């Protein structure tokens, strides 16, 4: 089951999207008589994984609760080109005003979910998972994290507040990885402790500290396999550390990385390089 997105966050995103698009009022929609009603159908012009229904629903709820939305596909469902996604019935003016904001949410989040699903499919059967990063579109962090789940991936930390991730600059500032880990432990922050490793001295330091997550950064395939062996030996002794690869995996390389035995692979591109799905809304006279 895909957990529902935070309703307050969805509502806030939609309010901001409508404010930036409609501003003081949709003057073009006033060309249509106020009492006119219409029916509109939204289709996908390409194969995709659909994500963003709560945002679409909220767009039209905020514009006019009288609008009725009938969905023909489920959240996270694969669709084909020219497949109908949902039908709208209601007052024509708010239907026209909501067209672009609703499609913007749906095409962007579906693009994210579709990208994730490609990576998930590429490593099917390996036992590895695809994880996201904080490389998200500004203001859409929670929405894109939700889209990752719809695409079959898993979430890394949401932000800087729900996990400690020690990276090279933290190591340099602290005077070494062991000092950085010790400082993190002393915080007693009650959040997962994660650390990147750029060499095997850092791998061993992270395992000695039994961090929650070890990220091997830009390792070669033989190095990844060795780090996996060390991590599995650590877990066999009662350790809890999960091992993740990060550092530019592509669709072409992700499977061979997964086959090295890592538990997860972080892919910044699934949210950073997202390409919106091509969608179209078609109006017709009221039935």
Coordinates of C-alpha atoms in Angstrom, one line a residue:
X1 CA 0.0 0.0 0.0
X2 CA 1.2 3.5 -0.9
X3 CA 0.8 5.8 2.2
X4 CA -1.3 8.8 1.6
X5 CA 0.5 12.1 1.3
X6 CA 0.1 14.7 4.0
X7 CA -3.2 16.4 3.3
X8 CA -2.1 19.8 4.7
X9 CA 1.0 19.7 2.5
X10 CA -1.0 18.9 -0.6
X11 CA -3.5 21.7 0.1
X12 CA -0.6 24.2 0.7
X13 CA 1.1 23.2 -2.6
X14 CA -2.2 23.6 -4.5
X15 CA -2.9 27.0 -2.9
X16 CA 0.5 28.3 -4.0
X17 CA 0.1 26.8 -7.5
X18 CA -3.3 28.4 -8.0
X19 CA -2.2 31.8 -6.6
X20 CA 0.8 32.0 -9.0
X21 CA -1.4 31.0 -12.0
X22 CA -4.7 32.7 -11.4
X23 CA -3.5 35.7 -9.4
X24 CA -6.3 38.3 -9.2
X25 CA -8.5 36.2 -11.5
X26 CA -8.7 34.2 -14.7
X27 CA -9.7 36.8 -17.2
X28 CA -9.7 34.3 -20.1
X29 CA -12.2 32.0 -18.4
X30 CA -14.6 35.0 -18.3
X31 CA -15.2 34.5 -22.0
X32 CA -17.3 31.5 -21.0
X33 CA -20.8 32.2 -19.5
X34 CA -20.8 31.8 -15.8
X35 CA -23.6 29.2 -15.8
X36 CA -22.1 27.0 -18.5
X37 CA -21.2 23.5 -17.5
X38 CA -18.8 21.2 -19.3
X39 CA -17.2 17.7 -19.4
X40 CA -13.5 17.3 -19.8
X41 CA -11.3 14.2 -20.3
X42 CA -7.6 13.9 -19.5
X43 CA -5.5 11.4 -21.4
X44 CA -1.9 10.4 -21.4
X45 CA -0.1 10.8 -24.7
X46 CA 2.6 8.3 -23.7
X47 CA 3.2 5.2 -21.6
X48 CA 3.7 6.2 -18.0
X49 CA 3.2 5.4 -14.3
X50 CA 0.5 7.7 -12.9
X51 CA 1.0 9.7 -9.7
X52 CA -0.6 12.8 -8.4
X53 CA -4.3 12.1 -7.9
X54 CA -4.5 13.9 -4.5
X55 CA -3.1 17.1 -6.0
X56 CA -5.5 17.0 -9.0
X57 CA -8.5 16.4 -6.6
X58 CA -7.4 19.3 -4.4
X59 CA -7.0 21.7 -7.3
X60 CA -10.6 21.3 -8.3
X61 CA -11.9 21.1 -4.8
X62 CA -10.3 24.5 -4.0
X63 CA -11.7 26.0 -7.2
X64 CA -15.2 24.6 -7.0
X65 CA -16.4 21.7 -4.8
X66 CA -19.3 21.2 -7.3
X67 CA -16.8 19.7 -9.8
X68 CA -17.1 15.9 -10.0
X69 CA -13.9 13.9 -10.8
X70 CA -14.1 10.3 -12.0
X71 CA -10.8 8.5 -12.0
X72 CA -10.3 5.7 -14.5
X73 CA -6.8 4.7 -13.2
X74 CA -5.3 4.0 -9.8
X75 CA -2.3 5.7 -8.2
X76 CA 0.9 4.0 -9.3
X77 CA -0.8 2.3 -12.2
X78 CA 0.9 1.9 -15.5
X79 CA -1.0 3.4 -18.5
X80 CA -0.6 3.3 -22.2
X81 CA -0.6 6.2 -24.7
X82 CA -4.0 7.6 -25.4
X83 CA -5.5 6.0 -22.3
X84 CA -8.1 8.1 -20.4
X85 CA -7.0 9.0 -16.9
X86 CA -9.9 10.9 -15.4
X87 CA -13.1 12.8 -16.4
X88 CA -14.3 16.1 -15.0
X89 CA -17.9 17.4 -14.9
X90 CA -19.0 20.8 -13.6
X91 CA -18.9 24.5 -14.1
X92 CA -16.8 25.4 -17.1
X93 CA -15.0 28.4 -15.7
X94 CA -13.2 26.6 -12.8
X95 CA -12.6 23.6 -15.1
X96 CA -10.7 25.9 -17.4
X97 CA -8.9 27.6 -14.6
X98 CA -7.8 24.4 -13.0
X99 CA -6.6 22.7 -16.2
X100 CA -2.9 23.8 -16.2
X101 CA -2.2 23.6 -12.4
X102 CA -3.8 20.1 -12.2
X103 CA -1.8 18.9 -15.2
X104 CA 1.4 20.4 -13.9
X105 CA 1.1 18.4 -10.7
X106 CA 0.1 15.2 -12.5
X107 CA 2.6 15.4 -15.3
X108 CA 5.5 16.2 -13.0
X109 CA 4.7 13.5 -10.3
X110 CA 3.9 10.9 -13.0
X111 CA 7.2 11.7 -14.6
X112 CA 9.0 11.1 -11.3
X113 CA 7.1 7.8 -10.7
X114 CA 7.8 6.7 -14.3
X115 CA 11.5 7.4 -13.9
X116 CA 11.6 5.4 -10.7
X117 CA 9.8 2.5 -12.2
X118 CA 12.4 2.2 -15.0
X119 CA 15.1 1.8 -12.4
X120 CA 13.1 -0.6 -10.3
X121 CA 12.4 -2.7 -13.4
X122 CA 16.0 -2.7 -14.3
X123 CA 17.1 -4.4 -11.0
X124 CA 14.1 -6.7 -10.7
X125 CA 15.0 -10.0 -8.9
X126 CA 18.2 -8.7 -7.3
X127 CA 16.7 -7.9 -3.9
X128 CA 18.1 -4.4 -4.1
X129 CA 15.9 -1.3 -3.7
X130 CA 16.0 2.1 -5.5
X131 CA 16.2 5.0 -3.1
X132 CA 15.8 8.8 -3.7
X133 CA 17.8 11.7 -2.5
X134 CA 17.3 15.3 -1.4
X135 CA 17.8 16.5 -5.0
X136 CA 14.2 17.4 -5.5
X137 CA 12.3 20.3 -7.1
X138 CA 12.1 23.2 -4.7
X139 CA 8.7 23.2 -2.9
X140 CA 7.9 19.7 -4.1
X141 CA 10.0 17.7 -1.7
X142 CA 7.2 15.8 -0.1
X143 CA 5.3 15.4 -3.4
X144 CA 8.3 13.9 -5.2
X145 CA 9.1 11.6 -2.3
X146 CA 5.5 10.3 -2.5
X147 CA 6.0 9.8 -6.3
X148 CA 9.1 7.7 -5.6
X149 CA 6.9 5.4 -3.5
X150 CA 4.3 5.3 -6.3
X151 CA 7.1 4.2 -8.7
X152 CA 8.2 1.4 -6.4
X153 CA 11.2 3.0 -4.8
X154 CA 12.0 3.9 -1.2
X155 CA 12.7 7.2 0.5
X156 CA 16.0 8.3 2.0
X157 CA 15.8 10.9 4.7
X158 CA 13.2 13.6 3.9
X159 CA 15.4 16.6 5.0
X160 CA 18.2 17.6 7.3
X161 CA 16.0 17.0 10.4
X162 CA 15.2 13.3 10.2
X163 CA 18.6 11.7 9.7
X164 CA 22.3 12.5 10.2
X165 CA 24.3 11.9 7.0
X166 CA 28.1 12.4 7.4
X167 CA 29.7 13.4 4.1
X168 CA 33.2 14.4 3.1
X169 CA 32.9 18.0 4.3
X170 CA 31.6 16.9 7.7
X171 CA 34.6 14.5 7.9
X172 CA 37.0 17.2 7.0
X173 CA 35.6 19.7 9.5
X174 CA 35.5 17.1 12.3
X175 CA 39.1 16.0 11.7
X176 CA 38.3 12.5 10.5
X177 CA 35.4 10.1 10.1
X178 CA 35.7 8.5 13.5
X179 CA 35.6 11.9 15.2
X180 CA 32.6 12.8 13.0
X181 CA 30.7 9.7 14.0
X182 CA 31.6 10.2 17.7
X183 CA 30.3 13.7 17.5
X184 CA 27.1 12.5 15.9
X185 CA 26.6 9.8 18.6
X186 CA 27.1 12.5 21.2
X187 CA 24.2 14.5 19.8
X188 CA 21.8 11.7 20.8
X189 CA 19.4 13.1 18.2
X190 CA 17.1 10.0 18.0
X191 CA 17.5 9.8 14.2
X192 CA 19.3 7.3 11.9
X193 CA 23.0 7.8 11.6
X194 CA 24.4 7.4 8.1
X195 CA 27.8 8.0 6.6
X196 CA 29.4 8.1 3.2
X197 CA 32.7 6.2 2.7
X198 CA 35.2 7.1 0.1
X199 CA 37.8 4.4 0.9
X200 CA 38.0 1.2 2.9
X201 CA 39.4 2.9 6.0
X202 CA 36.1 4.8 6.2
X203 CA 34.1 1.7 5.4
X204 CA 35.7 -0.1 8.4
X205 CA 35.2 3.0 10.6
X206 CA 31.5 3.1 9.8
X207 CA 31.1 -0.6 10.4
X208 CA 33.0 -0.4 13.7
X209 CA 30.5 2.2 14.8
X210 CA 27.6 0.1 13.5
X211 CA 26.0 3.0 11.7
X212 CA 22.5 2.6 10.4
X213 CA 23.4 3.2 6.7
X214 CA 26.8 3.0 4.9
X215 CA 27.0 4.8 1.6
X216 CA 29.8 3.7 -0.7
X217 CA 30.4 6.6 -2.9
X218 CA 31.8 6.2 -6.5
X219 CA 33.3 2.8 -5.7
X220 CA 34.3 0.5 -8.6
X221 CA 32.4 -2.8 -9.0
X222 CA 35.2 -4.9 -7.3
X223 CA 35.3 -2.3 -4.5
X224 CA 31.5 -2.5 -4.1
X225 CA 31.7 -6.3 -3.8
X226 CA 34.4 -6.1 -1.2
X227 CA 32.4 -3.5 0.8
X228 CA 29.3 -5.7 0.6
X229 CA 31.3 -8.7 1.9
X230 CA 32.6 -6.6 4.9
X231 CA 29.1 -5.4 5.6
X232 CA 27.6 -8.9 5.5
X233 CA 30.3 -10.2 7.8
X234 CA 29.5 -7.3 10.1
X235 CA 25.8 -8.2 10.1
X236 CA 26.6 -11.8 10.7
X237 CA 28.2 -10.7 13.9
X238 CA 25.1 -8.9 15.0
X239 CA 25.6 -5.6 13.3
X240 CA 22.7 -3.6 11.7
X241 CA 24.4 -1.6 9.0
X242 CA 22.6 -1.4 5.6
X243 CA 24.8 -0.8 2.6
X244 CA 23.9 1.6 -0.2
X245 CA 25.7 2.6 -3.4
X246 CA 25.6 6.3 -4.4
X247 CA 27.4 8.2 -7.1
X248 CA 25.8 8.4 -10.5
X249 CA 24.3 5.0 -11.3
X250 CA 22.5 5.0 -14.6
X251 CA 19.9 2.8 -16.2
X252 CA 22.7 1.1 -18.1
X253 CA 24.9 0.5 -15.0
X254 CA 22.3 0.0 -12.2
X255 CA 21.8 -3.7 -12.6
X256 CA 25.4 -4.7 -12.4
X257 CA 25.8 -2.5 -9.3
X258 CA 22.7 -4.2 -7.8
X259 CA 24.2 -7.6 -8.6
X260 CA 27.2 -6.7 -6.4
X261 CA 24.9 -7.3 -3.4
X262 CA 24.2 -3.8 -2.1
X263 CA 20.9 -3.4 -0.3
X264 CA 19.9 -0.2 -2.0
X265 CA 21.1 2.3 -4.7
X266 CA 20.5 6.0 -4.4
X267 CA 19.6 7.7 -7.7
X268 CA 19.4 11.5 -7.6
X269 CA 18.3 11.6 -11.3
X270 CA 14.9 10.2 -10.5
X271 CA 13.8 13.5 -8.9
X272 CA 16.4 15.9 -10.2
X273 CA 16.3 15.1 -13.9
X274 CA 12.5 14.4 -14.1
X275 CA 10.8 14.8 -17.5
X276 CA 7.1 15.5 -17.3
X277 CA 4.7 13.0 -18.8
X278 CA 2.8 14.4 -21.8
X279 CA -0.8 14.8 -20.8
X280 CA -3.8 16.4 -22.5
X281 CA -7.2 17.7 -21.4
X282 CA -10.0 17.7 -23.9
X283 CA -13.3 19.5 -23.4
X284 CA -16.7 18.6 -24.8
X285 CA -20.2 20.0 -24.4
X286 CA -22.0 18.9 -21.3
X287 CA -23.9 15.6 -21.5

